[in-house]
PDB file of C-alpha atoms in Angstrom:
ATOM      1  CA  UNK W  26      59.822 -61.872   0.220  1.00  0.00           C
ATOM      2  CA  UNK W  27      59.969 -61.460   4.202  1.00  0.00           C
ATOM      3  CA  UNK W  28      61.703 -58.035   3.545  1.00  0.00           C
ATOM      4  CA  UNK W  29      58.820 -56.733   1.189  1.00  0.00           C
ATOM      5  CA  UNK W  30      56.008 -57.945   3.278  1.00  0.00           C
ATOM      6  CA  UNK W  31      57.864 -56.437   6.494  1.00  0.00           C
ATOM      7  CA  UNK W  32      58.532 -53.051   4.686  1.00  0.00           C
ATOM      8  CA  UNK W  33      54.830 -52.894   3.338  1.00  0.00           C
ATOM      9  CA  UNK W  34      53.354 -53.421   6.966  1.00  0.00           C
ATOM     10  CA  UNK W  35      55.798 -50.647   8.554  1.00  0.00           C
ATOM     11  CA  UNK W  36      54.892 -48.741   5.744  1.00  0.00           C
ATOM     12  CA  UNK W  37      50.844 -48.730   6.029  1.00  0.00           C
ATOM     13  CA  UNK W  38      51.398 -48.327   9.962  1.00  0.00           C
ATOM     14  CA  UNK W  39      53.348 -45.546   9.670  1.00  0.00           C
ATOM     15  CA  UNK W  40      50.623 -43.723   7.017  1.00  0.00           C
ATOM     16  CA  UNK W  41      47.617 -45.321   8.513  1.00  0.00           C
ATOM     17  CA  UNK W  42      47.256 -42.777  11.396  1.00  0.00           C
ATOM     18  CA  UNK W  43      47.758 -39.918   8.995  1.00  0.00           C
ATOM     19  CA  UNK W  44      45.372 -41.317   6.399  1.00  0.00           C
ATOM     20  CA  UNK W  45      42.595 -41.141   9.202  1.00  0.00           C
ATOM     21  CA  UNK W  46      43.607 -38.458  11.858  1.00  0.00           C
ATOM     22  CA  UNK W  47      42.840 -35.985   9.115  1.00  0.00           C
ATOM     23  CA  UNK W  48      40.808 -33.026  10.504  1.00  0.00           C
ATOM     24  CA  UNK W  49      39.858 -30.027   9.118  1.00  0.00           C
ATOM     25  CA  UNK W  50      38.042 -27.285  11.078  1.00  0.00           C
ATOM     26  CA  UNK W  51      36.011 -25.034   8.375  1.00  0.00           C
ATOM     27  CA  UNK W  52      33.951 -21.775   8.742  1.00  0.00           C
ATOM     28  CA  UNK W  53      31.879 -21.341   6.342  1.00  0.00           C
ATOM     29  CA  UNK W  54      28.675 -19.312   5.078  1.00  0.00           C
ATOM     30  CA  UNK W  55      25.292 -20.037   6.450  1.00  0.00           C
ATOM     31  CA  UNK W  56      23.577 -17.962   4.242  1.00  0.00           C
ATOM     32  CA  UNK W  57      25.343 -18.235   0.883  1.00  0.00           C
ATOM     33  CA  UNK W  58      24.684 -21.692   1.145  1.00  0.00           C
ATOM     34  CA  UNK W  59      20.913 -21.552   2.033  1.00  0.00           C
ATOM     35  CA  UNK W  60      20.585 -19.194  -1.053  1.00  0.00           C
ATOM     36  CA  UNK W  61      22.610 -21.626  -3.814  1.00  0.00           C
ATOM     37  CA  UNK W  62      20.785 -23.646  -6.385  1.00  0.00           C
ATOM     38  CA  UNK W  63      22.445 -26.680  -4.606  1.00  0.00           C
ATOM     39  CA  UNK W  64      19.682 -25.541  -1.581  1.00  0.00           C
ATOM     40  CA  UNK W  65      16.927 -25.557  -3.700  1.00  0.00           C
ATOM     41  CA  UNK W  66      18.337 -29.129  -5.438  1.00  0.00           C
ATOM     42  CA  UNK W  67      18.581 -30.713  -1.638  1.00  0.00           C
ATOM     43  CA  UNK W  68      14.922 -29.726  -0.768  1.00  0.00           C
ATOM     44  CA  UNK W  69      15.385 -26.473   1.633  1.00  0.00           C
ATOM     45  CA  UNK W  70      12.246 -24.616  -0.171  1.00  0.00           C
ATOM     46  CA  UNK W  71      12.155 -21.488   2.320  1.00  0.00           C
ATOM     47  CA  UNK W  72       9.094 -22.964   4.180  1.00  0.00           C
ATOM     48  CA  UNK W  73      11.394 -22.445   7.345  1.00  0.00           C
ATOM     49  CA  UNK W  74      13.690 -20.148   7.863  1.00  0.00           C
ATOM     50  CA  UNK W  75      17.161 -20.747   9.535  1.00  0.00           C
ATOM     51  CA  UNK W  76      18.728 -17.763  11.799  1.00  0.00           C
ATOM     52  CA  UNK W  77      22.467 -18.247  13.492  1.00  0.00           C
ATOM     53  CA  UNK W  78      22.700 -17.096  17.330  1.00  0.00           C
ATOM     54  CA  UNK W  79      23.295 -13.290  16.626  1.00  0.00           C
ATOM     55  CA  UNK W  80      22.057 -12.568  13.786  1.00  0.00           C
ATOM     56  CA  UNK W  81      18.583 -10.696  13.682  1.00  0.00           C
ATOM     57  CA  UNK W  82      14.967 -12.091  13.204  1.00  0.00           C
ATOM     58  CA  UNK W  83      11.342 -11.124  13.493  1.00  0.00           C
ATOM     59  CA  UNK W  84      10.055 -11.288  16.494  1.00  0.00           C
ATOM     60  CA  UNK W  85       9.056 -14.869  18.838  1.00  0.00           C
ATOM     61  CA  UNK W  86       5.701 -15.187  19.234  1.00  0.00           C
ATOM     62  CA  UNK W  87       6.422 -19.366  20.651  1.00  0.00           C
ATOM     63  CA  UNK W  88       9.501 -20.976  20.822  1.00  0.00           C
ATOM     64  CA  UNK W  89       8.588 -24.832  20.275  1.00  0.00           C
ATOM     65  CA  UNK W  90      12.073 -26.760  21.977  1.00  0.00           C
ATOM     66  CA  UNK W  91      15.684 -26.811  21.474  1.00  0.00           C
ATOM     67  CA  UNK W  92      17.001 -29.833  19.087  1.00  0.00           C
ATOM     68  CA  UNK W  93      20.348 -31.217  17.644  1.00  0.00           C
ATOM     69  CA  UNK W  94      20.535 -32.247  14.544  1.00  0.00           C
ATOM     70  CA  UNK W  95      24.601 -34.289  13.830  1.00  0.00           C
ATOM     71  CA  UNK W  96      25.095 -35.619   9.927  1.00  0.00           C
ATOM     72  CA  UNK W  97      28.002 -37.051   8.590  1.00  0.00           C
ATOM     73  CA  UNK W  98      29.151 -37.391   4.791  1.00  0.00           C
ATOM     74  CA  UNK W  99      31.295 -39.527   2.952  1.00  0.00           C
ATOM     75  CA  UNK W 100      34.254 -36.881   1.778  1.00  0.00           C
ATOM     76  CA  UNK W 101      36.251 -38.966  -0.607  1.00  0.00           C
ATOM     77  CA  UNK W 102      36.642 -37.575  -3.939  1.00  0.00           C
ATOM     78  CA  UNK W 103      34.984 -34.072  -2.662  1.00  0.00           C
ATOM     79  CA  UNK W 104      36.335 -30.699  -1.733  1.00  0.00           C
ATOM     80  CA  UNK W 105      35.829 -30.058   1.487  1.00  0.00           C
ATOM     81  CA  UNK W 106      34.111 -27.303   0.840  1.00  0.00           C
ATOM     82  CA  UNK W 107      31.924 -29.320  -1.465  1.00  0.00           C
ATOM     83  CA  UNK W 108      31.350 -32.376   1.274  1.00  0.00           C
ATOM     84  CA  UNK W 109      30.807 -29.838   4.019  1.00  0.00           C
ATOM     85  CA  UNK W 110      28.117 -27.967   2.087  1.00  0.00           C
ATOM     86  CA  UNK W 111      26.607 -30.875   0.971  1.00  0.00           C
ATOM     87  CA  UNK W 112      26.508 -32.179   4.757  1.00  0.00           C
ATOM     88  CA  UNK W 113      25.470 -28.833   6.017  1.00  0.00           C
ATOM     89  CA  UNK W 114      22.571 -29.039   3.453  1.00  0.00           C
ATOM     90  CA  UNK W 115      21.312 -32.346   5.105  1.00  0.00           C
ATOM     91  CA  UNK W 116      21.273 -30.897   8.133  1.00  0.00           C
ATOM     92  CA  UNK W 117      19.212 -27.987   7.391  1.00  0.00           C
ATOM     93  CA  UNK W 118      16.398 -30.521   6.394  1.00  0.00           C
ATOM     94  CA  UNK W 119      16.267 -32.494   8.763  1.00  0.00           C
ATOM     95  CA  UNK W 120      15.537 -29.209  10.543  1.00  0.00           C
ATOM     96  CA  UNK W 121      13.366 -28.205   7.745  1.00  0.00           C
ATOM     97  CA  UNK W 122      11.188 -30.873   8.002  1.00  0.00           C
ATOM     98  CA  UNK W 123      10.787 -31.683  11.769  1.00  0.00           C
ATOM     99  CA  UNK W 124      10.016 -27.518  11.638  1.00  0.00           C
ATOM    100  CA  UNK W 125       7.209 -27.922   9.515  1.00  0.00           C
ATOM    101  CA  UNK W 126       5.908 -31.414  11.456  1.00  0.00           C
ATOM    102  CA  UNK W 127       5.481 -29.415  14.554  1.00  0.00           C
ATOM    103  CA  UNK W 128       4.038 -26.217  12.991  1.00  0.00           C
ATOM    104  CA  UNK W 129       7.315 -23.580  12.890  1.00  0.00           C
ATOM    105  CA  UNK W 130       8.445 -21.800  10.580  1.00  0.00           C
ATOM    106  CA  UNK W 131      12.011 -21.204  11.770  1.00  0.00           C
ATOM    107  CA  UNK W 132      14.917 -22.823  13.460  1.00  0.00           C
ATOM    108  CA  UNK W 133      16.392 -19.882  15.381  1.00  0.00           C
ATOM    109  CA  UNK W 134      19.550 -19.281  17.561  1.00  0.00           C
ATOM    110  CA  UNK W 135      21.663 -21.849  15.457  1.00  0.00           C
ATOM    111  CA  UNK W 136      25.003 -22.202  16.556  1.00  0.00           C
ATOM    112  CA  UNK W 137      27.829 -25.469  15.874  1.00  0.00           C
ATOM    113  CA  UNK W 138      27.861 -27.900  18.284  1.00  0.00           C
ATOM    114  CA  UNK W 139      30.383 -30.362  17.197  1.00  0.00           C
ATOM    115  CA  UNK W 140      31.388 -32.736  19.322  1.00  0.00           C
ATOM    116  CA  UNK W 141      29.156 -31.084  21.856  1.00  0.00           C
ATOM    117  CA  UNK W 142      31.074 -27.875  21.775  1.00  0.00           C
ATOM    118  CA  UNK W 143      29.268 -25.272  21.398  1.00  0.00           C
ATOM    119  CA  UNK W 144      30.758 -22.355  18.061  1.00  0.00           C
ATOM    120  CA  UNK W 145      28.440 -18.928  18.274  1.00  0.00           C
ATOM    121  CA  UNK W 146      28.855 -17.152  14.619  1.00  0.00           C
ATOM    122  CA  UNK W 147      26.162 -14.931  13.301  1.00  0.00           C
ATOM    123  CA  UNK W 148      27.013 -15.715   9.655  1.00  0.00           C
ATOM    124  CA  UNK W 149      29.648 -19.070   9.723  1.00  0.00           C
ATOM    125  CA  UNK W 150      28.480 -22.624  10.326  1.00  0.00           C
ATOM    126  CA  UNK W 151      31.345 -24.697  11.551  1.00  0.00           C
ATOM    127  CA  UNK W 152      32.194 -28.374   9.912  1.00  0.00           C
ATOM    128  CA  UNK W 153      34.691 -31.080  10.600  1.00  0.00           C
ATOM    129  CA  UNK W 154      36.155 -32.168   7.117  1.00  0.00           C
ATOM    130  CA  UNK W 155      38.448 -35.593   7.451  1.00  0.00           C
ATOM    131  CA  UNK W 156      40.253 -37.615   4.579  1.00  0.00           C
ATOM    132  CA  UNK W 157      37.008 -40.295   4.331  1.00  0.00           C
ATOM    133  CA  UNK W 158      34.029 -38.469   6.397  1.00  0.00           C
ATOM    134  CA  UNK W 159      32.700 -34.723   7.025  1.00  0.00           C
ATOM    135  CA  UNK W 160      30.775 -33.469   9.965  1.00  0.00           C
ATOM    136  CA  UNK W 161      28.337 -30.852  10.542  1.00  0.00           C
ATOM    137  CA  UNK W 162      26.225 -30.932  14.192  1.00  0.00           C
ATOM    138  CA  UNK W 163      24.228 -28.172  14.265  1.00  0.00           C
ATOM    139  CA  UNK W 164      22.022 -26.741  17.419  1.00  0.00           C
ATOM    140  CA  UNK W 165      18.513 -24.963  17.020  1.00  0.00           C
ATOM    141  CA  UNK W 166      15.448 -23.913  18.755  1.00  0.00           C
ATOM    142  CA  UNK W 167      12.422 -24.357  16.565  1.00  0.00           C
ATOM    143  CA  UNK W 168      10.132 -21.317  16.790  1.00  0.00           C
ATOM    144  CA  UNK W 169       6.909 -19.845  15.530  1.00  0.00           C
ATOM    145  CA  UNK W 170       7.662 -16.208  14.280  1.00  0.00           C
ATOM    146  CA  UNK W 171       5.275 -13.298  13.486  1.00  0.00           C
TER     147      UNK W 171
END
């Protein structure tokens, strides 16, 4: 019985640092995401518009302060595609909605900021997808655009 107990324990400590050291860097589409019916389903209702640092937008006419906004989502039984987008998603409104509180209608010069490092892409979003949770910390400067 002392053998089986001893071989169960040196078992779990051996997998236990695997089970949670999982980490998964992912790139994925900004803009294919805002424009999916999952989007729509999770609230972001085009009120506010989201631009990635790099990519083009109408012109600034008041930028309103920089903000961060860092979700995480449970991953188990999810892609990570699937828990990433769906993290991504609550990201975007909380965004969304402290936009519209202050009176913008954009969140420009997005980039990743996991971790506090900073990932510039004009069209990826960059998430953190483990074995149990996902991460997505994006950074934004709300702005008022003509």
């Amino acid at each position: 019985m002392k053998r089986i107990l001893a071989a169960t324990l040196l078992s779990l400590a051996v997998a236990a640092p695997h089970a949670v050291a999982a980490d998964t860097r992912l790139e994925l589409p900004l803009q294919e995401l805002i424009d999916s019916p999952q989007a729509k389903a999770a609230g972001i209702d085009g009120s506010v518009r989201f631009y990635l640092a790099g990519q083009s937008h109408p012109a600034v006419a008041s930028r309103m302060g920089e903000d961060v906004s860092n979700k995480k989502t449970n991953g188990v039984g999810k892609s990570d595609v699937e828990s990433c987008n769906w993290v991504a998603l609550s990201v975007l409104k909380a965004f969304q909605e402290k936009a519209k509180s202050m009176g913008a209608n954009a969140v420009i010069d997005i980039t990743s900021y996991f971790k506090k490092n900073e990932f510039r892409s004009a069209t990826n979003y960059e998430c953190h997808a483990g074995n149990i949770m996902s991460g997505v910390a994006l950074k934004g400067t709300y702005a008022k655009l003509k």
